[in-house]
PDB file of C-alpha atoms in Angstrom:
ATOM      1  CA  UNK A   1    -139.353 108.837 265.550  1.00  0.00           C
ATOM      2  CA  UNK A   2    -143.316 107.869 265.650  1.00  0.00           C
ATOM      3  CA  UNK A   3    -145.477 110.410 265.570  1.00  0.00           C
ATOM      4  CA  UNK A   4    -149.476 109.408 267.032  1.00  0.00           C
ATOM      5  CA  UNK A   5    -151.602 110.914 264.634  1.00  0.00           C
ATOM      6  CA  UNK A   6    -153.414 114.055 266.103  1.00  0.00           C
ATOM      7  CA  UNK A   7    -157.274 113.266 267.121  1.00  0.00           C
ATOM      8  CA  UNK A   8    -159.662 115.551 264.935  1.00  0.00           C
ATOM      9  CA  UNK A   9    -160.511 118.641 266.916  1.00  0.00           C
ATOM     10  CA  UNK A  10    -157.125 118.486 268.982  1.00  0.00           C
ATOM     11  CA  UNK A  11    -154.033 121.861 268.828  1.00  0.00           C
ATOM     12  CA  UNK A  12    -152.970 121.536 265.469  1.00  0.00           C
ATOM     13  CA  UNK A  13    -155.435 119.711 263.477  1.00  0.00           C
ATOM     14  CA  UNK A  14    -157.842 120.728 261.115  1.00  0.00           C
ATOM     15  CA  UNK A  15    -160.955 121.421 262.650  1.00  0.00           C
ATOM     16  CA  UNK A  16    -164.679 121.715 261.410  1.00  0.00           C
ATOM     17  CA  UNK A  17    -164.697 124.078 258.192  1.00  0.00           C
ATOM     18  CA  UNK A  18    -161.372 124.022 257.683  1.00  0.00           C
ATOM     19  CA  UNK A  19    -159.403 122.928 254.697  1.00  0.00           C
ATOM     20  CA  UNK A  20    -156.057 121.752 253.940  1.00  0.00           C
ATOM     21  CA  UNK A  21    -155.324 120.960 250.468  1.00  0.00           C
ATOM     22  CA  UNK A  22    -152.310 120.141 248.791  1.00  0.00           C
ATOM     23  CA  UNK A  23    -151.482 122.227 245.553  1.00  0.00           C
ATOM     24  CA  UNK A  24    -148.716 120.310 244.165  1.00  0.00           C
ATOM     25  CA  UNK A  25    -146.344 117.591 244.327  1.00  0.00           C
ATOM     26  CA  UNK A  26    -143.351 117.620 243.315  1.00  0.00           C
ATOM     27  CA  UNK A  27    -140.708 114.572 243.138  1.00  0.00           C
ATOM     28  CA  UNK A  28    -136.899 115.035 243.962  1.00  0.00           C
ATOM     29  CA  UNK A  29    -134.817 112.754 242.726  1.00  0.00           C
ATOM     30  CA  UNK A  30    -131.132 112.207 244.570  1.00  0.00           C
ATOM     31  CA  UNK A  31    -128.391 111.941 241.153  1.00  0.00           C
ATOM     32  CA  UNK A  32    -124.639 111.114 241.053  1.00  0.00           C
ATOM     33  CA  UNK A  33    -124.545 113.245 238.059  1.00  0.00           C
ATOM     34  CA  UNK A  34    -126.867 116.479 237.838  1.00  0.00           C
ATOM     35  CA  UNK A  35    -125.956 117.926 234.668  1.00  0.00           C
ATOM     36  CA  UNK A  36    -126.009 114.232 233.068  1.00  0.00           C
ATOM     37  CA  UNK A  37    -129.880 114.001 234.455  1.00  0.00           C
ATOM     38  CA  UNK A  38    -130.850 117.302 233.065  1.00  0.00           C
ATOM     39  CA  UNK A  39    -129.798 116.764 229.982  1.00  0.00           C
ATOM     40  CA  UNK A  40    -131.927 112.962 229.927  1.00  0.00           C
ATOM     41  CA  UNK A  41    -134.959 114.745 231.008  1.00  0.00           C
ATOM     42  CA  UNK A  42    -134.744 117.725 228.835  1.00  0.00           C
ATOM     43  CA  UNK A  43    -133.606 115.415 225.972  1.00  0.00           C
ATOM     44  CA  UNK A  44    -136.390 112.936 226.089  1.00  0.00           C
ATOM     45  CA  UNK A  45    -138.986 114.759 227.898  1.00  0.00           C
ATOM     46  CA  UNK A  46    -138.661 118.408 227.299  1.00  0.00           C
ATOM     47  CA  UNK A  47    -138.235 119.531 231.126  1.00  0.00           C
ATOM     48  CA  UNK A  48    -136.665 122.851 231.377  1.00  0.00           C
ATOM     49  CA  UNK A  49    -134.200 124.602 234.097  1.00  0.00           C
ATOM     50  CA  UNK A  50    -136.655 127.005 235.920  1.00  0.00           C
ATOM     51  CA  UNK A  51    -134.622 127.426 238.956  1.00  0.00           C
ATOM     52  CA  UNK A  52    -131.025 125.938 239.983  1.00  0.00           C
ATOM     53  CA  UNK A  53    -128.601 126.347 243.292  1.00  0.00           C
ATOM     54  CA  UNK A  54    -124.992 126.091 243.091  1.00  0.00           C
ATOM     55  CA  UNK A  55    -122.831 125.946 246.273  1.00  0.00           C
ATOM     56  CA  UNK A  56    -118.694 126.358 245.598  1.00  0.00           C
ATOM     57  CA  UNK A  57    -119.390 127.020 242.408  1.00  0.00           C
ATOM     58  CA  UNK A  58    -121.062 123.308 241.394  1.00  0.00           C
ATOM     59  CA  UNK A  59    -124.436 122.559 240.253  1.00  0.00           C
ATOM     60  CA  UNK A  60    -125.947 121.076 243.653  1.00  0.00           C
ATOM     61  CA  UNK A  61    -130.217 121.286 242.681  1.00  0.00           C
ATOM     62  CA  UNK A  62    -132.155 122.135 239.719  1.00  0.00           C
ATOM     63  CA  UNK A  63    -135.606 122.506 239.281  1.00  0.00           C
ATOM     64  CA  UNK A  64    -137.310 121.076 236.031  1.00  0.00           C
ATOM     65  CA  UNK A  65    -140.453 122.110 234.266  1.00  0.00           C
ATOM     66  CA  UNK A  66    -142.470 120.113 231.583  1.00  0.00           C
ATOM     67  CA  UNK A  67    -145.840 122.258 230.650  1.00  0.00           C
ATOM     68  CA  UNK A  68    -147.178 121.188 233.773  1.00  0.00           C
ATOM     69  CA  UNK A  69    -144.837 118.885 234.974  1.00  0.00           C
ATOM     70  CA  UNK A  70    -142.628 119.706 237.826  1.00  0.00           C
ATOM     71  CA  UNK A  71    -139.318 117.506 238.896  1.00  0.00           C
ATOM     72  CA  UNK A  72    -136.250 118.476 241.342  1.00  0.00           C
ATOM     73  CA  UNK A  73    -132.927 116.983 241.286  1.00  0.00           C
ATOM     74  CA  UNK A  74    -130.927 117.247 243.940  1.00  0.00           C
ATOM     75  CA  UNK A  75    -126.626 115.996 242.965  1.00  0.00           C
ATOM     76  CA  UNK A  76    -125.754 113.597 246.084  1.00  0.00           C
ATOM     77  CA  UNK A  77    -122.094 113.836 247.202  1.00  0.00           C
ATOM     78  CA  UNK A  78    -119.619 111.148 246.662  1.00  0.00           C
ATOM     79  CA  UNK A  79    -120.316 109.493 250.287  1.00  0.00           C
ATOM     80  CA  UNK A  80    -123.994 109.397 249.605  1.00  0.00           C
ATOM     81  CA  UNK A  81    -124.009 105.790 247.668  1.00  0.00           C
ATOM     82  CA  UNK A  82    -127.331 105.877 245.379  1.00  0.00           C
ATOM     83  CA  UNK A  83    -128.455 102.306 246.287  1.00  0.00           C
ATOM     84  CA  UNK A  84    -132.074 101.846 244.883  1.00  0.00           C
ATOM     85  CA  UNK A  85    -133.659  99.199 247.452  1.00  0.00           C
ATOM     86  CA  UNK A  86    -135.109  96.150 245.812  1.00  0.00           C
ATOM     87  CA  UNK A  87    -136.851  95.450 248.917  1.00  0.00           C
ATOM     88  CA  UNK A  88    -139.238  98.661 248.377  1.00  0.00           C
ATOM     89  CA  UNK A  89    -140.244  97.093 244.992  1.00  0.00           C
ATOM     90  CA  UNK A  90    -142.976  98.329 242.880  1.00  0.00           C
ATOM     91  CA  UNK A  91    -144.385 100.731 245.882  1.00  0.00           C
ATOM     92  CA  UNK A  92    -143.655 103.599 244.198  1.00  0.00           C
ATOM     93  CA  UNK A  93    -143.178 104.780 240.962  1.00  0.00           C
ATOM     94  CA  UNK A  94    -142.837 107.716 238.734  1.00  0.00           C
ATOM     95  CA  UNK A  95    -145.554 108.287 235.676  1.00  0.00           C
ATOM     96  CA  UNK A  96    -144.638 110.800 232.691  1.00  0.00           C
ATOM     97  CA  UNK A  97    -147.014 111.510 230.151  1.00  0.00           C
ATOM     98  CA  UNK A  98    -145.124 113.070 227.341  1.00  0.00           C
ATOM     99  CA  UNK A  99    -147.216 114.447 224.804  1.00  0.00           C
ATOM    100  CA  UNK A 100    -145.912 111.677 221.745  1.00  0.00           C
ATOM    101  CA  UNK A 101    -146.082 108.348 223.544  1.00  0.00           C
ATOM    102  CA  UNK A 102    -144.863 106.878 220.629  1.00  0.00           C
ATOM    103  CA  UNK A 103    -142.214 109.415 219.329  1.00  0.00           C
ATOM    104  CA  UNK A 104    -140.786 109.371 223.016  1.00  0.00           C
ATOM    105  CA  UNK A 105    -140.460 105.450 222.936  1.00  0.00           C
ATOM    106  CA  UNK A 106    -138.775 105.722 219.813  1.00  0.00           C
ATOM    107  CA  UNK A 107    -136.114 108.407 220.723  1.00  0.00           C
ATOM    108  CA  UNK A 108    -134.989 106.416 223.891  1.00  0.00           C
ATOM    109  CA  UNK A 109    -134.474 103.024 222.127  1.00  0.00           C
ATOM    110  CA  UNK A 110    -132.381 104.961 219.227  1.00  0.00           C
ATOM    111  CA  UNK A 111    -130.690 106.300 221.863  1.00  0.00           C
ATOM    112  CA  UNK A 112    -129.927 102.481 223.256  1.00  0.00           C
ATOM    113  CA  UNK A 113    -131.525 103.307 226.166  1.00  0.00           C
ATOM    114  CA  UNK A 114    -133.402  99.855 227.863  1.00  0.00           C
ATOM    115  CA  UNK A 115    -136.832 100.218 227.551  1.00  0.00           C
ATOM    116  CA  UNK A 116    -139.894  98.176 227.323  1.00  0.00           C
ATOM    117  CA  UNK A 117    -142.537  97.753 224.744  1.00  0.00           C
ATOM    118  CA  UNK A 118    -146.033  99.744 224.553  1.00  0.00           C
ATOM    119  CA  UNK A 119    -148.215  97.711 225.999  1.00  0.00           C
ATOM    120  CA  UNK A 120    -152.188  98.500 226.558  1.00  0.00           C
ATOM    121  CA  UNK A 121    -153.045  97.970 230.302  1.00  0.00           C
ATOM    122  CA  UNK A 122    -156.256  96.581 231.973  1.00  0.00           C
ATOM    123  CA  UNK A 123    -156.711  99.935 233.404  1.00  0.00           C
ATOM    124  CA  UNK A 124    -156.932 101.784 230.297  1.00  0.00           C
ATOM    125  CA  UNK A 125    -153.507 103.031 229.157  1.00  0.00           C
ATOM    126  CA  UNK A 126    -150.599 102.884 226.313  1.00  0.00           C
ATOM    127  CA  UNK A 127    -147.255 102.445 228.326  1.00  0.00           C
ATOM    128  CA  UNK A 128    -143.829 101.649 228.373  1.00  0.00           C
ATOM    129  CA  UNK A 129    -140.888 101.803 230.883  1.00  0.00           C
ATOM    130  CA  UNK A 130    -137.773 102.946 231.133  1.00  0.00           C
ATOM    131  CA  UNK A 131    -134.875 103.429 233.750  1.00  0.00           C
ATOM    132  CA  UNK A 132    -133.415 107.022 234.255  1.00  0.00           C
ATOM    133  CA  UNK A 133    -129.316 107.335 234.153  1.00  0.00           C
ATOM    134  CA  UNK A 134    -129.113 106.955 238.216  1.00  0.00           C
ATOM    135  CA  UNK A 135    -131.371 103.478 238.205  1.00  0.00           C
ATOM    136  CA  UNK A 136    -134.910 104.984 239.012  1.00  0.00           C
ATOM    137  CA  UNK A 137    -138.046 103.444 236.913  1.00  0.00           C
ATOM    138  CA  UNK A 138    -139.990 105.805 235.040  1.00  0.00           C
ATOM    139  CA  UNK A 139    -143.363 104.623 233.280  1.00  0.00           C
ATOM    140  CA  UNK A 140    -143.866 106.565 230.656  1.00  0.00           C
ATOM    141  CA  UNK A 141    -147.971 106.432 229.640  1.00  0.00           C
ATOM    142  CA  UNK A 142    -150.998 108.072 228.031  1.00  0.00           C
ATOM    143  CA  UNK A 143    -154.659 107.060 228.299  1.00  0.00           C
ATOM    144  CA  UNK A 144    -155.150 103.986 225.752  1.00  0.00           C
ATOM    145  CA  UNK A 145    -155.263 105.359 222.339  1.00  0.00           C
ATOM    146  CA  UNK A 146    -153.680 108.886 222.619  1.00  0.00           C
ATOM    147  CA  UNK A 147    -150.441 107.266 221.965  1.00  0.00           C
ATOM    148  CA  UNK A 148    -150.198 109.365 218.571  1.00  0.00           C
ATOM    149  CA  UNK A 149    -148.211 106.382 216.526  1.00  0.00           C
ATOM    150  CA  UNK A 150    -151.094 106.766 213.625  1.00  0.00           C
ATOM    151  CA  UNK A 151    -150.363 110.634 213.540  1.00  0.00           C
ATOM    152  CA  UNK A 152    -147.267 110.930 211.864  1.00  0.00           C
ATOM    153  CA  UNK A 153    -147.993 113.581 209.103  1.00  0.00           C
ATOM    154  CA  UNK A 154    -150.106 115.619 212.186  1.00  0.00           C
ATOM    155  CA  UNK A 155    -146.966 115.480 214.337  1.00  0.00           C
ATOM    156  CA  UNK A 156    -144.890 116.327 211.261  1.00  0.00           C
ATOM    157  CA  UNK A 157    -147.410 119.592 210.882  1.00  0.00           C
ATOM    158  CA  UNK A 158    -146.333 120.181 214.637  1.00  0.00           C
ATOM    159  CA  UNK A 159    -143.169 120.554 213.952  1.00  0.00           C
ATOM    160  CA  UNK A 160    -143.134 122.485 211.585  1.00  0.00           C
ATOM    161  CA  UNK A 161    -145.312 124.814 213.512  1.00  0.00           C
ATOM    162  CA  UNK A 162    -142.674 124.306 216.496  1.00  0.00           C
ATOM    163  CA  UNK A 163    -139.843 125.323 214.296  1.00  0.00           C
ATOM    164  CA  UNK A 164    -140.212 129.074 215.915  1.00  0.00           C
ATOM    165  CA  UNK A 165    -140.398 127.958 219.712  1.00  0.00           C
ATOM    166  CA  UNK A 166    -137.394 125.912 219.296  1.00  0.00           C
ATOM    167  CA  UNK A 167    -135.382 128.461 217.823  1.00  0.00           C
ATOM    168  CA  UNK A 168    -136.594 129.946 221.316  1.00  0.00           C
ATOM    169  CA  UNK A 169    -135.674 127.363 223.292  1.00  0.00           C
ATOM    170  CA  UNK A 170    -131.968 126.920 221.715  1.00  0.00           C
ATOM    171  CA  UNK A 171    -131.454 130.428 222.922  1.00  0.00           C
ATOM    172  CA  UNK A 172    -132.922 129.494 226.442  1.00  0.00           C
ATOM    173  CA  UNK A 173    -130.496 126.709 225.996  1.00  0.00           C
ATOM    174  CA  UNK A 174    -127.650 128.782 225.421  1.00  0.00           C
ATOM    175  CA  UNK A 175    -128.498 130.959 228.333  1.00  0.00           C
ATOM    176  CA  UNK A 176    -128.248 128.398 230.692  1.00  0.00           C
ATOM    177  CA  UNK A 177    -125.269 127.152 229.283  1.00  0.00           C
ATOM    178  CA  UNK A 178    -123.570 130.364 230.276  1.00  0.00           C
ATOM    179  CA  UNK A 179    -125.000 131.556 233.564  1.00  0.00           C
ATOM    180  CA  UNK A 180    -126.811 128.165 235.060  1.00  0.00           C
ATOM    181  CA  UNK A 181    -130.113 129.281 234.852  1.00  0.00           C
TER     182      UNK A 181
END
């Protein structure tokens, strides 16, 4: 259905002094396998359960968090056919900026996982892509420079420092193991 966009002033659209901002935006992914897509994104990008709904007793959406990265999957039945069209092309795409652009690269090829190489762009950034399990393109980028592949002994000084927050998030882990959140 078309909808004629509302002329300014008219019943329902903003008017003089008003403001309508958006807050957030958050992507929602359809998957053939939910659990299989949470554990990509946790694995290689640290995203987090924060919120889930089951219906009969399945797994049926699940809301991720990444520091300040939000991302929704929602598991399609059987009968909804994930069919990525080629026609749609490049017109939209889905950036993550992990926070090791190099470490991240490296933990999805060990994992045999297809993925480009880190490339500098014309408009100023370190990036690389890679498909998610259900087919949809992910570019994975930092600004030019922040990719952190000279860092190794600071990122190994991270860790170490992380040691205590994972030993948090394996419990976390655990917890959503047993009760799905």
């Amino acid at each position: 259905m078309h909808r004629p966009a509302l002329p300014l002033g008219s019943a329902g659209s903003i008017t003089h002094g008003e403001s309508m901002t958006a807050t957030k935006l958050i992507p929602s992914l359809g998957v053939s396998d939910i659990q299989r897509s949470i554990g990509f994104y946790r694995t290689f990008f640290g995203f987090k359960p924060a919120d889930s709904y089951e219906q009969d007793g399945q797994l049926t959406w699940c809301w991720l968090r990444s520091r300040g990265a939000d991302l929704m999957l929602q598991q399609l039945s059987s009968d909804q056919q994930i069919t990525l069209n080629p026609a749609i092309g490049q017109s939209w795409v889905i950036y993550i900026q992990p926070d090791n652009l190099v470490a991240t690269h490296r933990a999805l090829k060990q994992a045999g996982l297809p993925v480009t190489d880190i490339r500098t762009t014309a408009y100023g950034t370190d990036e690389f892509l890679v498909t998610d399990p259900d087919g949809y393109e992910l570019w994975v980028s930092v600004p030019a420079g922040e990719s952190n592949g000279d860092d190794e002994d600071e990122d190994e000084d991270e860790d170490r420092d992380e040691d205590d927050e994972d030993d948090e998030d394996e419990e976390e882990e655990e917890e959503w193991k047993v009760t799905g959140r």
